[in-house]
Amino acid sequence: MQKLLEELKNNTPTSASQACSSVSMSLNKEETLSVTSKTLSNNISEENQQSGKTGQDLRVSVLNMRGEPLMPTTPGKARHLLEQKKAKVISRKPFTIQLNHQTGETKQSIKLGIDAGYKTIGFSAISNKQELMSGEVILRENVSKLLAERAMYRRQKRSKLWYRPARFLNRKKNEDWLAPSIQHKLDSHIRLVEKIKKLLPISEVIVEVAKFDIQKIENPNIAEEQYQQGTLYEYRNRIAYLVAREKGLCQFCNKEYMKGNPWRLHHIYGKERDRPEDWALLHEACHDEIHKKHLEETLKGKPSKSYKDATLMNTIRWKLVDTLGCKYTYGNITFQDRIDLKLEKSHINDAFVIAGGTSQKRCKSFLVKQVRRNNRCLQCNRKGFKPSIRRKHYGLQPYDIVAYDGKEYYSKGVHCKGTYIRIFNSLETLDINIKKIKLICYGKGLQFLPWSLKATL
Ligand SMILES: [Zn+2]
Ligand SMILES: [Zn+2]
């Protein structure tokens, strides 16, 4: 250990107090050990901090004395600060430290890209040089089921009363009412952005609102900042629109997109008629064939389709932009940028591109799991009564972080009337007597888990 510390001192610049991320120390696995183990007894494996997608280490978020986020730092520097007692740990997942001395606060501009979705949200925060935080949020999908359950309990409870005042047709819905499961998804997006804003000094949030810009298709004369990106942008926008309208099928051969055979926009009645209903979506090969063999007539006279851009996800995305007051972009731009950068399709890569990422050094990703807090007011606020539905609330709940045998595990839940607990990490799943377990911290709300757990969830 002593040797390790000396080695560290030689490697660490003396101006370590200024928590700035611009210096990327080359850390091997040995050196990054023991940032988190300080709070634990001895030598708890740091495998959680290390694991994840390939790339640089996860960054450590740094807060100043007032609790505001500063530029994140490397695990090595964070350990240095902790050893010198210049900072304290305030959160384990994601690992966050708070400085207890004044520093110069140089902040770079950090852009946060959000790839909104039904089941998963991708997020990526980038500075000019590197990606600082990225990950994928798995949203809860049991909201409507739980509401149905709650309605059942309430109905049953009401049926036991003597006098039951009329309780129908007395609810008013707001104009911007969304179904609870959808509202929950919107709220989760906002909560995620707020959480990340507490960890990183985000200067700009960017959300992808739709696959293409429908306004540009309908009123091609709109002149705005974003529209002045030349004809290539417009062409891609039109292709994205056509793909959505034709449900991804070629209008000549009725087949899906083929690799190496890009989409082409064909003007059915020649270039003079340039309205959306005069466009056709064709494979490049099919388009060439039509013009070579003069088959243009086959596409004429078909009823023109119209496209209504009214999917729920689009509503959510626009509401998100309204609530956050953030910037937005379109999917056709994202798609093309991702192809240009030769990135594979994933929510995180999409978010990276949405944030405007190009050559930034990528970082390891978090897997963010949304865990119920179980604090329904009906259950917690029964004056003088115990909760009625949950007869017994076990001390350890799923996703609480526990220590066993000097290693860190996540709880999967208790069984055998609370005497045994099932714990897991990326390597193993164990059933252990609950007395052998030590709680490290509770896991409620948005849980930042290592990416390696993706297979076990
Ligand atoms: Zn075709
Ligand atoms: Zn053509």
Tab-separated table of C-alpha atoms and ligand atoms in Angstrom:
chain	number	residue	atom	x	y	z
A	1	MET	CA	0.000	0.000	0.000
A	2	GLN	CA	2.829	2.360	0.950
A	3	LYS	CA	4.517	1.653	-2.347
A	4	LEU	CA	1.308	2.333	-4.174
A	5	LEU	CA	0.889	5.680	-2.455
A	6	GLU	CA	4.427	6.748	-3.324
A	7	GLU	CA	3.877	5.756	-6.898
A	8	LEU	CA	0.735	7.826	-6.877
A	9	LYS	CA	2.461	10.912	-5.514
A	10	ASN	CA	4.950	10.788	-8.333
A	11	ASN	CA	2.213	10.487	-10.884
A	12	THR	CA	-0.141	13.106	-9.545
A	13	PRO	CA	0.444	16.747	-10.419
A	14	THR	CA	0.847	19.016	-7.392
A	15	SER	CA	-2.023	21.257	-8.410
A	16	ALA	CA	-4.483	18.506	-7.712
A	17	SER	CA	-6.715	20.730	-5.645
A	18	GLN	CA	-8.248	22.227	-8.735
A	19	ALA	CA	-10.574	19.481	-9.757
A	20	CYS	CA	-10.246	19.707	-13.476
A	21	SER	CA	-10.737	16.842	-15.844
A	22	SER	CA	-8.496	17.974	-18.644
A	23	VAL	CA	-5.602	15.821	-17.490
A	24	SER	CA	-6.336	12.223	-18.252
A	25	MET	CA	-4.083	10.087	-16.122
A	26	SER	CA	-3.268	6.689	-17.416
A	27	LEU	CA	-4.554	4.487	-14.675
A	28	ASN	CA	-4.290	0.787	-14.472
A	29	LYS	CA	-6.595	-1.353	-12.447
A	30	GLU	CA	-4.296	-1.500	-9.424
A	31	GLU	CA	-4.086	2.229	-9.075
A	32	THR	CA	-7.788	2.883	-9.233
A	33	LEU	CA	-8.388	0.554	-6.324
A	34	SER	CA	-9.682	1.802	-3.016
A	35	VAL	CA	-11.532	5.013	-3.796
A	36	THR	CA	-14.746	3.544	-2.520
A	37	SER	CA	-13.136	1.080	-0.167
A	38	LYS	CA	-12.283	3.962	2.138
A	39	THR	CA	-15.834	3.943	3.371
A	40	LEU	CA	-15.800	0.199	3.826
A	41	SER	CA	-13.794	-1.993	6.129
A	42	ASN	CA	-11.090	-3.480	3.958
A	43	ASN	CA	-10.272	-4.088	0.372
A	44	ILE	CA	-13.699	-4.318	-1.165
A	45	SER	CA	-13.255	-5.018	-4.818
A	46	GLU	CA	-13.387	-2.020	-7.056
A	47	GLU	CA	-14.666	-4.084	-9.918
A	48	ASN	CA	-17.872	-2.054	-10.078
A	49	GLN	CA	-16.046	1.167	-10.759
A	50	GLN	CA	-13.944	-0.549	-13.370
A	51	SER	CA	-16.407	-2.618	-15.268
A	52	GLY	CA	-18.457	-1.345	-18.119
A	53	LYS	CA	-17.930	-0.676	-21.767
A	54	THR	CA	-14.415	-0.240	-23.001
A	55	GLY	CA	-13.013	3.248	-22.834
A	56	GLN	CA	-11.647	5.490	-20.167
A	57	ASP	CA	-12.535	5.139	-16.512
A	58	LEU	CA	-15.753	6.406	-15.111
A	59	ARG	CA	-15.423	9.993	-13.977
A	60	VAL	CA	-15.889	11.036	-10.381
A	61	SER	CA	-18.338	13.891	-9.943
A	62	VAL	CA	-17.061	16.771	-7.814
A	63	LEU	CA	-19.182	19.273	-5.913
A	64	ASN	CA	-17.905	22.514	-4.416
A	65	MET	CA	-18.512	23.622	-0.837
A	66	ARG	CA	-21.947	24.961	-1.728
A	67	GLY	CA	-22.921	21.644	-3.295
A	68	GLU	CA	-22.789	22.897	-6.870
A	69	PRO	CA	-21.215	20.655	-9.501
A	70	LEU	CA	-17.690	21.296	-10.775
A	71	MET	CA	-15.880	19.599	-13.630
A	72	PRO	CA	-15.574	15.877	-12.824
A	73	THR	CA	-12.205	14.367	-12.079
A	74	THR	CA	-10.391	11.078	-12.498
A	75	PRO	CA	-10.635	8.341	-9.858
A	76	GLY	CA	-6.921	8.854	-9.136
A	77	LYS	CA	-7.277	12.527	-8.370
A	78	ALA	CA	-10.403	11.893	-6.354
A	79	ARG	CA	-8.537	9.382	-4.220
A	80	HIS	CA	-5.732	11.885	-3.763
A	81	LEU	CA	-8.192	14.513	-2.541
A	82	LEU	CA	-9.829	12.032	-0.191
A	83	GLU	CA	-6.493	10.925	1.255
A	84	GLN	CA	-5.487	14.516	1.905
A	85	LYS	CA	-8.879	15.066	3.572
A	86	LYS	CA	-9.648	17.816	1.094
A	87	ALA	CA	-12.916	16.177	0.125
A	88	LYS	CA	-15.542	13.807	1.434
A	89	VAL	CA	-17.645	11.128	-0.218
A	90	ILE	CA	-21.291	12.108	-0.484
A	91	SER	CA	-22.635	9.494	-2.864
A	92	ARG	CA	-21.434	6.067	-3.921
A	93	LYS	CA	-23.483	5.461	-7.048
A	94	PRO	CA	-22.460	7.458	-9.016
A	95	PHE	CA	-19.333	8.143	-7.010
A	96	THR	CA	-19.461	11.794	-5.960
A	97	ILE	CA	-17.158	13.775	-3.700
A	98	GLN	CA	-17.578	17.201	-2.173
A	99	LEU	CA	-14.608	19.493	-1.651
A	100	ASN	CA	-14.222	21.127	1.744
A	101	HIS	CA	-12.012	23.965	0.577
A	102	GLN	CA	-12.343	26.817	-1.899
A	103	THR	CA	-11.034	26.290	-5.414
A	104	GLY	CA	-10.876	28.174	-8.637
A	105	GLU	CA	-13.915	27.062	-10.559
A	106	THR	CA	-13.054	26.689	-14.200
A	107	LYS	CA	-16.025	25.220	-15.978
A	108	GLN	CA	-15.995	24.030	-19.553
A	109	SER	CA	-19.163	23.851	-21.570
A	110	ILE	CA	-20.810	20.460	-21.200
A	111	LYS	CA	-23.589	19.350	-23.503
A	112	LEU	CA	-26.051	16.697	-22.438
A	113	GLY	CA	-27.731	14.668	-25.166
A	114	ILE	CA	-30.937	12.789	-24.361
A	115	ASP	CA	-32.252	9.978	-26.538
A	116	ALA	CA	-35.825	9.803	-25.285
A	117	GLY	CA	-37.642	6.501	-25.466
A	118	TYR	CA	-40.503	4.349	-24.180
A	119	LYS	CA	-38.449	1.689	-22.475
A	120	THR	CA	-34.977	3.163	-22.309
A	121	ILE	CA	-33.411	6.602	-22.215
A	122	GLY	CA	-29.901	7.078	-23.526
A	123	PHE	CA	-27.855	9.944	-22.140
A	124	SER	CA	-24.393	11.259	-22.840
A	125	ALA	CA	-22.667	14.332	-21.431
A	126	ILE	CA	-19.718	15.593	-23.432
A	127	SER	CA	-17.197	18.393	-23.196
A	128	ASN	CA	-15.069	19.511	-26.119
A	129	LYS	CA	-12.471	16.848	-25.444
A	130	GLN	CA	-14.239	13.871	-23.958
A	131	GLU	CA	-17.404	12.172	-22.897
A	132	LEU	CA	-17.830	12.653	-19.161
A	133	MET	CA	-20.851	10.529	-18.355
A	134	SER	CA	-23.026	8.226	-20.382
A	135	GLY	CA	-25.556	5.528	-19.784
A	136	GLU	CA	-28.877	3.938	-20.425
A	137	VAL	CA	-31.903	4.246	-18.153
A	138	ILE	CA	-34.308	1.330	-17.925
A	139	LEU	CA	-37.741	2.745	-17.238
A	140	ARG	CA	-40.382	1.082	-15.103
A	141	GLU	CA	-43.073	-0.645	-17.104
A	142	ASN	CA	-45.424	-1.694	-14.331
A	143	VAL	CA	-47.120	1.649	-13.691
A	144	SER	CA	-50.527	0.842	-15.140
A	145	LYS	CA	-50.567	-2.566	-13.453
A	146	LEU	CA	-49.855	-0.989	-10.086
A	147	LEU	CA	-52.558	1.619	-10.601
A	148	ALA	CA	-55.078	-1.104	-11.367
A	149	GLU	CA	-54.024	-2.811	-8.156
A	150	ARG	CA	-54.416	0.383	-6.166
A	151	ALA	CA	-57.878	0.941	-7.627
A	152	MET	CA	-58.834	-2.556	-6.523
A	153	TYR	CA	-57.729	-1.929	-2.939
A	154	ARG	CA	-59.510	1.403	-2.785
A	155	ARG	CA	-62.711	-0.030	-4.198
A	156	GLN	CA	-62.645	-2.802	-1.646
A	157	LYS	CA	-61.998	-0.399	1.208
A	158	ARG	CA	-64.828	1.885	0.114
A	159	SER	CA	-67.267	-0.986	-0.112
A	160	LYS	CA	-66.836	-1.531	3.631
A	161	LEU	CA	-68.070	1.953	4.561
A	162	TRP	CA	-71.621	2.616	5.783
A	163	TYR	CA	-72.185	5.743	3.831
A	164	ARG	CA	-70.599	6.184	0.450
A	165	PRO	CA	-71.053	9.583	-1.198
A	166	ALA	CA	-71.289	9.514	-4.971
A	167	ARG	CA	-67.837	9.200	-6.461
A	168	PHE	CA	-68.335	9.162	-10.158
A	169	LEU	CA	-68.177	11.872	-12.761
A	170	ASN	CA	-66.447	14.115	-10.263
A	171	ARG	CA	-62.999	14.085	-11.787
A	172	LYS	CA	-61.786	16.753	-14.165
A	173	LYS	CA	-58.967	16.142	-16.555
A	174	ASN	CA	-56.605	18.930	-17.479
A	175	GLU	CA	-56.081	19.725	-21.103
A	176	ASP	CA	-52.507	18.505	-20.996
A	177	TRP	CA	-53.483	15.317	-19.222
A	178	LEU	CA	-51.481	12.247	-20.140
A	179	ALA	CA	-52.149	8.647	-19.163
A	180	PRO	CA	-50.319	7.936	-15.884
A	181	SER	CA	-47.905	5.496	-17.487
A	182	ILE	CA	-46.997	8.100	-20.117
A	183	GLN	CA	-46.815	10.906	-17.575
A	184	HIS	CA	-44.448	8.740	-15.571
A	185	LYS	CA	-42.159	8.378	-18.568
A	186	LEU	CA	-42.119	12.131	-19.086
A	187	ASP	CA	-41.423	12.733	-15.392
A	188	SER	CA	-38.602	10.195	-15.476
A	189	HIS	CA	-36.899	12.036	-18.324
A	190	ILE	CA	-37.099	15.298	-16.398
A	191	ARG	CA	-35.894	13.656	-13.202
A	192	LEU	CA	-32.914	12.165	-14.999
A	193	VAL	CA	-31.876	15.521	-16.444
A	194	GLU	CA	-32.226	17.163	-13.035
A	195	LYS	CA	-30.160	14.425	-11.423
A	196	ILE	CA	-27.357	14.777	-13.972
A	197	LYS	CA	-27.448	18.557	-13.603
A	198	LYS	CA	-26.657	18.047	-9.922
A	199	LEU	CA	-23.590	15.965	-10.802
A	200	LEU	CA	-22.129	17.844	-13.758
A	201	PRO	CA	-22.117	21.549	-14.671
A	202	ILE	CA	-24.337	21.032	-17.711
A	203	SER	CA	-24.512	24.122	-19.891
A	204	GLU	CA	-26.851	22.819	-22.566
A	205	VAL	CA	-29.412	20.026	-22.888
A	206	ILE	CA	-30.341	18.688	-26.321
A	207	VAL	CA	-33.277	16.364	-27.006
A	208	GLU	CA	-34.198	14.596	-30.215
A	209	VAL	CA	-37.832	15.526	-30.813
A	210	ALA	CA	-38.817	13.538	-33.893
A	211	LYS	CA	-37.414	11.502	-36.719
A	212	PHE	CA	-37.786	14.397	-39.133
A	213	ASP	CA	-38.938	17.985	-39.268
A	214	ILE	CA	-42.580	17.810	-40.365
A	215	GLN	CA	-42.921	21.596	-40.528
A	216	LYS	CA	-40.164	21.804	-43.073
A	217	ILE	CA	-41.976	19.228	-45.205
A	218	GLU	CA	-45.334	20.996	-45.002
A	219	ASN	CA	-44.138	24.609	-45.309
A	220	PRO	CA	-40.858	24.492	-47.194
A	221	ASN	CA	-40.530	28.287	-47.093
A	222	ILE	CA	-39.890	28.578	-43.367
A	223	ALA	CA	-36.566	30.273	-42.830
A	224	GLU	CA	-34.964	29.598	-39.504
A	225	GLU	CA	-31.503	29.109	-38.184
A	226	GLN	CA	-31.663	25.347	-38.291
A	227	TYR	CA	-33.093	25.235	-41.789
A	228	GLN	CA	-30.155	27.010	-43.310
A	229	GLN	CA	-28.048	23.907	-43.320
A	230	GLY	CA	-28.104	23.508	-47.054
A	231	THR	CA	-29.885	21.170	-49.378
A	232	LEU	CA	-28.268	18.013	-48.036
A	233	TYR	CA	-30.007	18.517	-44.719
A	234	GLU	CA	-33.286	19.075	-46.536
A	235	TYR	CA	-32.837	15.963	-48.646
A	236	ARG	CA	-32.172	13.768	-45.613
A	237	ASN	CA	-35.169	15.287	-43.887
A	238	ARG	CA	-37.364	14.365	-46.842
A	239	ILE	CA	-36.019	10.822	-46.941
A	240	ALA	CA	-36.707	10.427	-43.210
A	241	TYR	CA	-40.242	11.704	-43.798
A	242	LEU	CA	-40.805	9.291	-46.677
A	243	VAL	CA	-39.470	6.338	-44.685
A	244	ALA	CA	-41.982	7.140	-41.946
A	245	ARG	CA	-44.842	7.661	-44.412
A	246	GLU	CA	-44.143	4.504	-46.423
A	247	LYS	CA	-43.348	2.516	-43.267
A	248	GLY	CA	-39.879	1.774	-44.606
A	249	LEU	CA	-40.991	0.035	-47.815
A	250	CYS	CA	-39.827	0.806	-51.335
A	251	GLN	CA	-42.742	1.975	-53.493
A	252	PHE	CA	-41.502	-0.022	-56.470
A	253	CYS	CA	-40.472	-3.418	-55.123
A	254	ASN	CA	-42.269	-3.191	-51.737
A	255	LYS	CA	-39.203	-4.367	-49.861
A	256	GLU	CA	-37.430	-2.987	-46.807
A	257	TYR	CA	-34.157	-1.080	-46.655
A	258	MET	CA	-31.209	-3.066	-47.972
A	259	LYS	CA	-27.597	-2.566	-47.024
A	260	GLY	CA	-25.563	-0.859	-49.720
A	261	ASN	CA	-28.753	0.198	-51.485
A	262	PRO	CA	-29.595	3.642	-50.070
A	263	TRP	CA	-32.956	5.373	-50.339
A	264	ARG	CA	-33.630	7.744	-53.222
A	265	LEU	CA	-36.313	10.379	-53.571
A	266	HIS	CA	-38.069	10.157	-56.909
A	267	HIS	CA	-40.269	12.936	-58.254
A	268	ILE	CA	-43.240	11.078	-59.729
A	269	TYR	CA	-44.333	13.901	-62.060
A	270	GLY	CA	-40.917	15.430	-62.668
A	271	LYS	CA	-39.016	18.087	-60.730
A	272	GLU	CA	-41.693	20.752	-61.393
A	273	ARG	CA	-44.177	19.178	-59.003
A	274	ASP	CA	-42.362	19.262	-55.686
A	275	ARG	CA	-44.969	18.595	-53.032
A	276	PRO	CA	-44.784	15.746	-50.476
A	277	GLU	CA	-47.495	13.759	-52.295
A	278	ASP	CA	-45.428	13.900	-55.495
A	279	TRP	CA	-42.469	12.170	-53.901
A	280	ALA	CA	-41.779	8.465	-53.973
A	281	LEU	CA	-39.399	6.433	-51.840
A	282	LEU	CA	-37.273	4.036	-53.867
A	283	HIS	CA	-34.157	1.952	-53.498
A	284	GLU	CA	-31.225	3.320	-55.444
A	285	ALA	CA	-31.239	0.185	-57.628
A	286	CYS	CA	-35.009	0.385	-58.192
A	287	HIS	CA	-34.718	4.087	-59.024
A	288	ASP	CA	-31.997	3.405	-61.597
A	289	GLU	CA	-34.075	0.607	-63.091
A	290	ILE	CA	-37.157	2.822	-63.418
A	291	HIS	CA	-35.260	5.538	-65.254
A	292	LYS	CA	-33.351	3.090	-67.462
A	293	LYS	CA	-36.372	1.064	-68.518
A	294	HIS	CA	-38.726	4.099	-68.523
A	295	LEU	CA	-41.143	2.610	-66.016
A	296	GLU	CA	-42.075	6.028	-64.543
A	297	GLU	CA	-45.744	5.503	-65.398
A	298	THR	CA	-46.105	2.616	-62.914
A	299	LEU	CA	-45.769	5.027	-59.992
A	300	LYS	CA	-48.281	7.563	-61.310
A	301	GLY	CA	-51.954	7.668	-60.447
A	302	LYS	CA	-51.649	5.960	-57.076
A	303	PRO	CA	-53.603	7.649	-54.275
A	304	SER	CA	-51.306	9.995	-52.367
A	305	LYS	CA	-50.743	9.114	-48.749
A	306	SER	CA	-50.665	11.653	-45.984
A	307	TYR	CA	-48.681	11.274	-42.823
A	308	LYS	CA	-49.868	12.308	-39.376
A	309	ASP	CA	-47.019	12.803	-36.965
A	310	ALA	CA	-49.018	12.099	-33.840
A	311	THR	CA	-47.303	9.279	-32.011
A	312	LEU	CA	-47.272	9.496	-28.243
A	313	MET	CA	-43.500	9.520	-28.080
A	314	ASN	CA	-43.442	12.695	-30.150
A	315	THR	CA	-45.837	14.347	-27.697
A	316	ILE	CA	-43.592	13.334	-24.829
A	317	ARG	CA	-40.507	14.657	-26.572
A	318	TRP	CA	-42.048	18.030	-27.336
A	319	LYS	CA	-43.371	18.331	-23.786
A	320	LEU	CA	-39.896	17.507	-22.547
A	321	VAL	CA	-38.421	20.303	-24.637
A	322	ASP	CA	-41.094	22.706	-23.352
A	323	THR	CA	-40.513	21.771	-19.712
A	324	LEU	CA	-36.733	21.838	-19.833
A	325	GLY	CA	-36.587	24.793	-22.185
A	326	CYS	CA	-33.770	23.024	-23.982
A	327	LYS	CA	-32.500	22.723	-27.535
A	328	TYR	CA	-33.759	20.056	-29.906
A	329	THR	CA	-32.671	18.164	-32.949
A	330	TYR	CA	-34.160	15.700	-35.423
A	331	GLY	CA	-33.580	11.998	-35.886
A	332	ASN	CA	-32.535	12.233	-39.504
A	333	ILE	CA	-29.580	14.391	-38.469
A	334	THR	CA	-28.720	12.019	-35.633
A	335	PHE	CA	-28.957	8.993	-37.891
A	336	GLN	CA	-26.686	10.452	-40.540
A	337	ASP	CA	-24.140	11.699	-37.998
A	338	ARG	CA	-24.034	8.291	-36.363
A	339	ILE	CA	-23.441	6.612	-39.720
A	340	ASP	CA	-20.732	9.157	-40.560
A	341	LEU	CA	-18.998	8.434	-37.253
A	342	LYS	CA	-19.296	4.671	-37.871
A	343	LEU	CA	-20.994	4.095	-34.512
A	344	GLU	CA	-23.291	1.147	-34.028
A	345	LYS	CA	-26.923	1.701	-33.109
A	346	SER	CA	-27.436	2.069	-29.392
A	347	HIS	CA	-29.242	4.535	-27.169
A	348	ILE	CA	-25.952	5.775	-25.754
A	349	ASN	CA	-24.394	6.329	-29.179
A	350	ASP	CA	-27.536	8.142	-30.288
A	351	ALA	CA	-27.348	10.384	-27.228
A	352	PHE	CA	-23.659	10.990	-27.912
A	353	VAL	CA	-24.465	12.152	-31.433
A	354	ILE	CA	-27.465	14.200	-30.262
A	355	ALA	CA	-25.149	16.040	-27.864
A	356	GLY	CA	-22.983	16.887	-30.865
A	357	GLY	CA	-20.255	14.356	-30.155
A	358	THR	CA	-17.663	13.740	-32.842
A	359	SER	CA	-14.148	12.710	-31.891
A	360	GLN	CA	-14.494	12.951	-28.114
A	361	LYS	CA	-12.883	10.218	-26.067
A	362	ARG	CA	-15.685	7.914	-24.926
A	363	CYS	CA	-16.212	6.852	-21.334
A	364	LYS	CA	-17.661	3.795	-19.665
A	365	SER	CA	-21.411	3.726	-19.403
A	366	PHE	CA	-23.773	3.406	-16.501
A	367	LEU	CA	-26.790	1.188	-16.457
A	368	VAL	CA	-29.425	3.240	-14.673
A	369	LYS	CA	-32.238	1.289	-13.114
A	370	GLN	CA	-35.360	2.925	-11.837
A	371	VAL	CA	-36.392	1.460	-8.494
A	372	ARG	CA	-39.698	2.139	-6.768
A	373	ARG	CA	-39.405	4.122	-3.591
A	374	ASN	CA	-42.416	2.440	-1.999
A	375	ASN	CA	-43.514	5.586	-0.262
A	376	ARG	CA	-47.126	5.789	-1.299
A	377	CYS	CA	-48.873	8.315	0.914
A	378	LEU	CA	-51.758	5.907	1.414
A	379	GLN	CA	-49.314	3.547	3.072
A	380	CYS	CA	-46.998	5.916	4.909
A	381	ASN	CA	-49.483	8.530	6.037
A	382	ARG	CA	-52.021	6.451	7.947
A	383	LYS	CA	-52.162	8.411	11.185
A	384	GLY	CA	-51.639	6.005	14.022
A	385	PHE	CA	-52.038	2.900	11.860
A	386	LYS	CA	-49.542	0.528	10.427
A	387	PRO	CA	-49.393	0.162	6.656
A	388	SER	CA	-52.211	-2.130	5.620
A	389	ILE	CA	-51.089	-3.635	2.332
A	390	ARG	CA	-47.533	-4.531	3.211
A	391	ARG	CA	-47.902	-6.441	6.468
A	392	LYS	CA	-44.166	-6.495	6.836
A	393	HIS	CA	-41.607	-4.305	5.182
A	394	TYR	CA	-38.305	-6.118	5.153
A	395	GLY	CA	-35.224	-4.140	6.049
A	396	LEU	CA	-33.478	-4.916	2.793
A	397	GLN	CA	-35.180	-4.275	-0.523
A	398	PRO	CA	-34.116	-4.985	-4.107
A	399	TYR	CA	-31.091	-3.005	-5.353
A	400	ASP	CA	-29.854	-2.024	-1.907
A	401	ILE	CA	-26.059	-2.248	-1.912
A	402	VAL	CA	-24.714	-4.690	0.655
A	403	ALA	CA	-21.307	-5.983	1.708
A	404	TYR	CA	-20.619	-9.687	2.105
A	405	ASP	CA	-17.250	-11.342	2.566
A	406	GLY	CA	-15.438	-8.102	1.783
A	407	LYS	CA	-17.179	-7.690	-1.557
A	408	GLU	CA	-19.945	-5.470	-2.805
A	409	TYR	CA	-23.248	-6.972	-3.928
A	410	TYR	CA	-26.715	-5.822	-4.881
A	411	SER	CA	-29.742	-7.217	-3.125
A	412	LYS	CA	-32.256	-9.077	-5.243
A	413	GLY	CA	-34.734	-9.553	-2.421
A	414	VAL	CA	-35.286	-11.563	0.729
A	415	HIS	CA	-36.935	-14.958	1.057
A	416	CYS	CA	-37.717	-17.544	3.761
A	417	LYS	CA	-39.620	-14.898	5.750
A	418	GLY	CA	-36.721	-12.496	5.654
A	419	THR	CA	-34.084	-14.851	7.030
A	420	TYR	CA	-32.295	-15.263	3.714
A	421	ILE	CA	-31.313	-12.772	1.073
A	422	ARG	CA	-30.405	-13.248	-2.562
A	423	ILE	CA	-27.494	-11.042	-3.593
A	424	PHE	CA	-25.792	-10.606	-6.939
A	425	ASN	CA	-23.025	-8.840	-8.771
A	426	SER	CA	-21.814	-9.186	-12.335
A	427	LEU	CA	-20.077	-12.483	-11.519
A	428	GLU	CA	-22.343	-14.463	-9.217
A	429	THR	CA	-25.678	-14.758	-7.452
A	430	LEU	CA	-25.733	-16.022	-3.865
A	431	ASP	CA	-28.291	-16.971	-1.224
A	432	ILE	CA	-26.967	-15.871	2.153
A	433	ASN	CA	-28.271	-15.714	5.691
A	434	ILE	CA	-29.299	-12.119	6.223
A	435	LYS	CA	-27.228	-11.838	9.410
A	436	LYS	CA	-24.005	-12.177	7.414
A	437	ILE	CA	-24.870	-9.130	5.304
A	438	LYS	CA	-23.956	-5.527	6.035
A	439	LEU	CA	-25.957	-2.749	4.419
A	440	ILE	CA	-23.846	-0.167	2.601
A	441	CYS	CA	-26.563	2.051	1.218
A	442	TYR	CA	-30.187	1.874	0.157
A	443	GLY	CA	-30.969	1.745	-3.534
A	444	LYS	CA	-34.077	3.747	-4.338
A	445	GLY	CA	-34.913	6.004	-7.241
A	446	LEU	CA	-32.445	6.217	-10.109
A	447	GLN	CA	-29.720	3.652	-9.445
A	448	PHE	CA	-26.441	4.082	-11.323
A	449	LEU	CA	-25.254	0.500	-11.746
A	450	PRO	CA	-22.156	-0.761	-13.559
A	451	TRP	CA	-22.749	-1.702	-17.173
A	452	SER	CA	-21.610	-5.282	-16.556
A	453	LEU	CA	-24.864	-5.959	-14.690
A	454	LYS	CA	-26.868	-5.584	-17.881
A	455	ALA	CA	-26.939	-9.332	-18.453
A	456	THR	CA	-28.150	-10.078	-14.921
A	457	LEU	CA	-31.103	-7.675	-14.918
B	1	ZN	ZN	-36.976	-1.240	-54.268
B	2	ZN	ZN	-36.312	9.702	-60.369
